[in-house]
Amino acid sequence: MHDLKTISGLFDMRADFIQAQPYGSGHINDTYCAVYDQAGRPMRYIHQRINDHVFKNPAALMENIERVTRHSLQRLLEMDHPEAHRRTLVTIPALDGRPWARDADGNWWRTFPFIEGAKGYDEVETHQQAREAAKAFGEFQKLAADLGGPRLHETIPDFHHTPKRLATLQAIANEDSVSRRTRVAIELEFALDREMDTRKVTDLIALGKIPERVTHNDTKLGNVLLDEVTAEGVCVIDLDTTMPGSVLYDFGDMVRTICPSTREDEADLNRIDLRLDRFEALVDGYLTSAGSFLLPAEIALLAESGKLLALECGIRFLTDFLDGDRYFKTHRPDHNLDRCRAQFALVRAIEKRLPEMEDLVAHRAGI
Ligand code: ADP
Ligand code: GN1
Ligand code: MG
């Protein structure tokens, strides 16, 4: 636990710090919810320590976030959105005006207003949640679509370059630095058997058939807050990987996290399946907001993007397992291995249901 009172003093809070607690279930950053007294009223803020092991250039990352969120806020205000300040994150400046501050130990910190009356979920409970989450991510992409200025920084280069992720897995497996390779022969074979599948989207981007856009790149369900009363998608959060990408990465990660009947780390593989009813809700929600700008080449791959992202995420969990669990936060022994197996079980489930998924997309898109 960091000293959050000291951290709060680095920002232009205009309120008195009361207390702070660790918050949320993200795998990457250290997140705290802090309560302040603001002119006699309790107000909550999020203070986050940016994981600079994962993000090597936090200043560039914060520049991306600042540009994208300011642009989104401006667009929302222009359209007279009644809840503009609840629909996008905005940064609270540090005392020197920058959107980040460093503490005495060199840690990087940032602060956001707490989005009240909304919640992130690790697991979907209703169709409406699936539809609303997808609609909100589509709206996020739409708001960012006409961002001017230079190309955004790549906060993690080749983040969704699945063929490179597979090559890294092979390299780390060959090193076998923590002697775990013999335990994962089946999983390694599963990934290597699908080498051709890993190339689909990157090849089409290289050929110019799928455009580069401003995308979120980490659209798991937990990264969109839904209204606690209406379930409406309120605010997309966790913008660290907002950078140039493909909408297929965003949609695929929604399929991966929203359509399974189980959690991301389900240990009972027999329980893992893909719920077509949820997929239908997802497609419906996403096309409601993103349908106006998507190209036919993108729509054609929406169903398959789920398989790609589940495969990629499984590859990443397996890589981290073989590397001694250094990247993702783990909460039990073999956590990354369980996560990998669950992702690969999901890949199999999607492979079985792909024709039906493609029919659903074609039907909803009217093609
Ligand atoms: P990580 O990269 O570790 O996933 P996130 O930015 O997703 O970090 O934050 C972790 C959790 O904190 C989120 O899942 C969400 O529950 C909560 N959270 C983050 N920012 C806010 C915010 N502005 N308002 C309310 N809750 C937030
Ligand atoms: C991480 O930051 P968080 O917990 O929302 C990861 C994603 C993975 C996800 C798997 C920057 O997301 O890419 O899909 O875990 N984020 C980063 O749960 O690596
Ligand atoms: Mg998150």
PDB file of N, CA, C and O and ligand atoms in Angstrom, residues 23-31 46 48 89 110 112-116 118 120 218 220 222-223 225 237-240 329, ligand 1:
ATOM      1  N   TYR A  23      -8.486  -0.536  -4.962  1.00  0.00           N
ATOM      2  CA  TYR A  23      -9.802  -0.619  -5.598  1.00  0.00           C
ATOM      3  C   TYR A  23      -9.733  -1.394  -6.913  1.00  0.00           C
ATOM      4  O   TYR A  23      -8.762  -1.288  -7.656  1.00  0.00           O
ATOM      5  N   GLY A  24     -10.792  -2.158  -7.214  1.00  0.00           N
ATOM      6  CA  GLY A  24     -10.952  -2.789  -8.532  1.00  0.00           C
ATOM      7  C   GLY A  24     -10.177  -4.092  -8.672  1.00  0.00           C
ATOM      8  O   GLY A  24      -9.503  -4.531  -7.738  1.00  0.00           O
ATOM      9  N   SER A  25     -10.300  -4.705  -9.853  1.00  0.00           N
ATOM     10  CA  SER A  25      -9.650  -6.002 -10.060  1.00  0.00           C
ATOM     11  C   SER A  25      -8.843  -6.021 -11.356  1.00  0.00           C
ATOM     12  O   SER A  25      -8.808  -7.028 -12.054  1.00  0.00           O
ATOM     13  N   GLY A  26      -8.205  -4.905 -11.697  1.00  0.00           N
ATOM     14  CA  GLY A  26      -7.359  -4.854 -12.892  1.00  0.00           C
ATOM     15  C   GLY A  26      -6.103  -5.703 -12.710  1.00  0.00           C
ATOM     16  O   GLY A  26      -5.688  -5.967 -11.588  1.00  0.00           O
ATOM     17  N   HIS A  27      -5.520  -6.121 -13.839  1.00  0.00           N
ATOM     18  CA  HIS A  27      -4.326  -6.966 -13.786  1.00  0.00           C
ATOM     19  C   HIS A  27      -3.029  -6.166 -13.882  1.00  0.00           C
ATOM     20  O   HIS A  27      -1.953  -6.739 -13.835  1.00  0.00           O
ATOM     21  N   ILE A  28      -3.121  -4.842 -14.108  1.00  0.00           N
ATOM     22  CA  ILE A  28      -1.913  -4.115 -14.508  1.00  0.00           C
ATOM     23  C   ILE A  28      -1.512  -2.985 -13.548  1.00  0.00           C
ATOM     24  O   ILE A  28      -0.406  -2.988 -13.015  1.00  0.00           O
ATOM     25  N   ASN A  29      -2.393  -2.025 -13.339  1.00  0.00           N
ATOM     26  CA  ASN A  29      -2.022  -0.852 -12.534  1.00  0.00           C
ATOM     27  C   ASN A  29      -2.376  -1.051 -11.061  1.00  0.00           C
ATOM     28  O   ASN A  29      -3.081  -1.997 -10.712  1.00  0.00           O
ATOM     29  N   ASP A  30      -1.873  -0.147 -10.183  1.00  0.00           N
ATOM     30  CA  ASP A  30      -2.325  -0.144  -8.781  1.00  0.00           C
ATOM     31  C   ASP A  30      -3.342   0.973  -8.651  1.00  0.00           C
ATOM     32  O   ASP A  30      -3.011   2.156  -8.821  1.00  0.00           O
ATOM     33  N   THR A  31      -4.572   0.595  -8.363  1.00  0.00           N
ATOM     34  CA  THR A  31      -5.681   1.558  -8.372  1.00  0.00           C
ATOM     35  C   THR A  31      -6.178   1.786  -6.948  1.00  0.00           C
ATOM     36  O   THR A  31      -6.362   0.824  -6.190  1.00  0.00           O
ATOM     37  N   ILE A  46     -10.102   8.638  -8.231  1.00  0.00           N
ATOM     38  CA  ILE A  46      -9.243   7.470  -8.459  1.00  0.00           C
ATOM     39  C   ILE A  46      -7.805   7.966  -8.591  1.00  0.00           C
ATOM     40  O   ILE A  46      -7.520   8.846  -9.410  1.00  0.00           O
ATOM     41  N   GLN A  48      -4.109   6.416  -9.500  1.00  0.00           N
ATOM     42  CA  GLN A  48      -3.563   5.185 -10.081  1.00  0.00           C
ATOM     43  C   GLN A  48      -2.057   5.292 -10.260  1.00  0.00           C
ATOM     44  O   GLN A  48      -1.558   6.284 -10.798  1.00  0.00           O
ATOM     45  N   LEU A  89     -13.500   9.858 -19.304  1.00  0.00           N
ATOM     46  CA  LEU A  89     -12.547  10.201 -18.249  1.00  0.00           C
ATOM     47  C   LEU A  89     -11.966  11.566 -18.579  1.00  0.00           C
ATOM     48  O   LEU A  89     -11.871  11.936 -19.750  1.00  0.00           O
ATOM     49  N   ARG A 110      -1.440   9.163 -11.642  1.00  0.00           N
ATOM     50  CA  ARG A 110      -2.437  10.016 -12.315  1.00  0.00           C
ATOM     51  C   ARG A 110      -3.719   9.962 -11.493  1.00  0.00           C
ATOM     52  O   ARG A 110      -3.907   9.048 -10.667  1.00  0.00           O
ATOM     53  N   PHE A 112      -8.109  10.597 -11.633  1.00  0.00           N
ATOM     54  CA  PHE A 112      -9.356  10.817 -12.382  1.00  0.00           C
ATOM     55  C   PHE A 112     -10.491  11.043 -11.388  1.00  0.00           C
ATOM     56  O   PHE A 112     -10.472  10.448 -10.296  1.00  0.00           O
ATOM     57  N   PRO A 113     -11.495  11.803 -11.761  1.00  0.00           N
ATOM     58  CA  PRO A 113     -12.711  11.816 -10.936  1.00  0.00           C
ATOM     59  C   PRO A 113     -13.293  10.402 -10.920  1.00  0.00           C
ATOM     60  O   PRO A 113     -13.202   9.687 -11.920  1.00  0.00           O
ATOM     61  N   PHE A 114     -13.877  10.013  -9.800  1.00  0.00           N
ATOM     62  CA  PHE A 114     -14.535   8.709  -9.695  1.00  0.00           C
ATOM     63  C   PHE A 114     -15.870   8.810 -10.431  1.00  0.00           C
ATOM     64  O   PHE A 114     -16.649   9.723 -10.192  1.00  0.00           O
ATOM     65  N   ILE A 115     -16.127   7.886 -11.345  1.00  0.00           N
ATOM     66  CA  ILE A 115     -17.419   7.888 -12.052  1.00  0.00           C
ATOM     67  C   ILE A 115     -18.449   7.235 -11.122  1.00  0.00           C
ATOM     68  O   ILE A 115     -18.383   6.032 -10.873  1.00  0.00           O
ATOM     69  N   GLU A 116     -19.349   8.045 -10.599  1.00  0.00           N
ATOM     70  CA  GLU A 116     -20.307   7.552  -9.588  1.00  0.00           C
ATOM     71  C   GLU A 116     -21.518   6.883 -10.235  1.00  0.00           C
ATOM     72  O   GLU A 116     -21.911   7.211 -11.361  1.00  0.00           O
ATOM     73  N   ALA A 118     -21.945   3.945 -11.316  1.00  0.00           N
ATOM     74  CA  ALA A 118     -21.676   3.009 -12.421  1.00  0.00           C
ATOM     75  C   ALA A 118     -20.669   1.975 -11.938  1.00  0.00           C
ATOM     76  O   ALA A 118     -19.910   2.233 -11.001  1.00  0.00           O
ATOM     77  N   GLY A 120     -17.966  -1.529 -13.021  1.00  0.00           N
ATOM     78  CA  GLY A 120     -17.341  -2.452 -13.978  1.00  0.00           C
ATOM     79  C   GLY A 120     -17.629  -3.873 -13.513  1.00  0.00           C
ATOM     80  O   GLY A 120     -17.741  -4.122 -12.316  1.00  0.00           O
ATOM     81  N   ASP A 218      -8.116  -2.747 -25.255  1.00  0.00           N
ATOM     82  CA  ASP A 218      -8.221  -3.557 -24.023  1.00  0.00           C
ATOM     83  C   ASP A 218      -9.681  -3.506 -23.565  1.00  0.00           C
ATOM     84  O   ASP A 218     -10.005  -3.077 -22.462  1.00  0.00           O
ATOM     85  N   LYS A 220     -11.921  -5.346 -22.423  1.00  0.00           N
ATOM     86  CA  LYS A 220     -12.581  -6.364 -21.609  1.00  0.00           C
ATOM     87  C   LYS A 220     -13.739  -5.724 -20.854  1.00  0.00           C
ATOM     88  O   LYS A 220     -13.763  -4.506 -20.622  1.00  0.00           O
ATOM     89  N   GLY A 222     -14.599  -5.478 -17.892  1.00  0.00           N
ATOM     90  CA  GLY A 222     -14.300  -4.670 -16.713  1.00  0.00           C
ATOM     91  C   GLY A 222     -13.844  -3.255 -17.038  1.00  0.00           C
ATOM     92  O   GLY A 222     -13.750  -2.413 -16.144  1.00  0.00           O
ATOM     93  N   ASN A 223     -13.565  -2.988 -18.312  1.00  0.00           N
ATOM     94  CA  ASN A 223     -13.066  -1.670 -18.676  1.00  0.00           C
ATOM     95  C   ASN A 223     -14.132  -0.732 -19.225  1.00  0.00           C
ATOM     96  O   ASN A 223     -13.825   0.285 -19.845  1.00  0.00           O
ATOM     97  N   LEU A 225     -17.710   1.068 -17.602  1.00  0.00           N
ATOM     98  CA  LEU A 225     -18.575   1.186 -16.428  1.00  0.00           C
ATOM     99  C   LEU A 225     -20.020   1.312 -16.898  1.00  0.00           C
ATOM    100  O   LEU A 225     -20.326   2.116 -17.784  1.00  0.00           O
ATOM    101  N   ILE A 237     -13.105   3.088 -19.554  1.00  0.00           N
ATOM    102  CA  ILE A 237     -11.934   3.438 -18.731  1.00  0.00           C
ATOM    103  C   ILE A 237     -10.711   2.639 -19.189  1.00  0.00           C
ATOM    104  O   ILE A 237     -10.764   1.970 -20.214  1.00  0.00           O
ATOM    105  N   ASP A 238      -9.635   2.726 -18.426  1.00  0.00           N
ATOM    106  CA  ASP A 238      -8.403   1.968 -18.700  1.00  0.00           C
ATOM    107  C   ASP A 238      -7.877   2.276 -20.109  1.00  0.00           C
ATOM    108  O   ASP A 238      -7.809   1.397 -20.972  1.00  0.00           O
ATOM    109  N   LEU A 239      -7.505   3.525 -20.313  1.00  0.00           N
ATOM    110  CA  LEU A 239      -7.155   4.002 -21.653  1.00  0.00           C
ATOM    111  C   LEU A 239      -5.671   3.868 -21.984  1.00  0.00           C
ATOM    112  O   LEU A 239      -5.188   4.465 -22.952  1.00  0.00           O
ATOM    113  N   ASP A 240      -4.942   3.081 -21.188  1.00  0.00           N
ATOM    114  CA  ASP A 240      -3.486   2.974 -21.376  1.00  0.00           C
ATOM    115  C   ASP A 240      -3.081   2.484 -22.758  1.00  0.00           C
ATOM    116  O   ASP A 240      -2.009   2.810 -23.253  1.00  0.00           O
ATOM    117  N   LYS A 329      -0.818  -9.700 -12.928  1.00  0.00           N
ATOM    118  CA  LYS A 329      -0.964  -9.977 -11.493  1.00  0.00           C
ATOM    119  C   LYS A 329      -1.612 -11.350 -11.353  1.00  0.00           C
ATOM    120  O   LYS A 329      -2.631 -11.622 -12.003  1.00  0.00           O
TER     121      LYS A 329
HETATM  122  P1  ADP B   1      -6.032  -1.922 -14.830  1.00  0.00           P
HETATM  123  O1  ADP B   1      -5.205  -1.491 -16.008  1.00  0.00           O
HETATM  124  O2  ADP B   1      -5.198  -2.427 -13.716  1.00  0.00           O
HETATM  125  O3  ADP B   1      -7.122  -2.855 -15.269  1.00  0.00           O
HETATM  126  P2  ADP B   1      -8.143   0.112 -14.629  1.00  0.00           P
HETATM  127  O4  ADP B   1      -7.877   1.479 -15.176  1.00  0.00           O
HETATM  128  O5  ADP B   1      -9.015  -0.775 -15.424  1.00  0.00           O
HETATM  129  O6  ADP B   1      -6.733  -0.576 -14.292  1.00  0.00           O
HETATM  130  O7  ADP B   1      -8.769   0.316 -13.164  1.00  0.00           O
HETATM  131  C1  ADP B   1      -9.016  -0.776 -12.298  1.00  0.00           C
HETATM  132  C2  ADP B   1     -10.443  -0.715 -11.782  1.00  0.00           C
HETATM  133  O8  ADP B   1     -10.679   0.518 -11.080  1.00  0.00           O
HETATM  134  C3  ADP B   1     -11.493  -0.729 -12.879  1.00  0.00           C
HETATM  135  O9  ADP B   1     -11.821  -2.041 -13.249  1.00  0.00           O
HETATM  136  C4  ADP B   1     -12.667   0.013 -12.241  1.00  0.00           C
HETATM  137  O10 ADP B   1     -13.431  -0.867 -11.438  1.00  0.00           O
HETATM  138  C5  ADP B   1     -11.989   1.011 -11.318  1.00  0.00           C
HETATM  139  N1  ADP B   1     -11.894   2.364 -11.906  1.00  0.00           N
HETATM  140  C6  ADP B   1     -10.861   2.857 -12.643  1.00  0.00           C
HETATM  141  N2  ADP B   1     -11.069   4.144 -12.991  1.00  0.00           N
HETATM  142  C7  ADP B   1     -12.277   4.492 -12.467  1.00  0.00           C
HETATM  143  C8  ADP B   1     -13.068   5.712 -12.430  1.00  0.00           C
HETATM  144  N3  ADP B   1     -12.633   6.834 -13.017  1.00  0.00           N
HETATM  145  N4  ADP B   1     -14.247   5.686 -11.764  1.00  0.00           N
HETATM  146  C9  ADP B   1     -14.692   4.561 -11.149  1.00  0.00           C
HETATM  147  N5  ADP B   1     -13.991   3.395 -11.123  1.00  0.00           N
HETATM  148  C10 ADP B   1     -12.807   3.346 -11.765  1.00  0.00           C
END
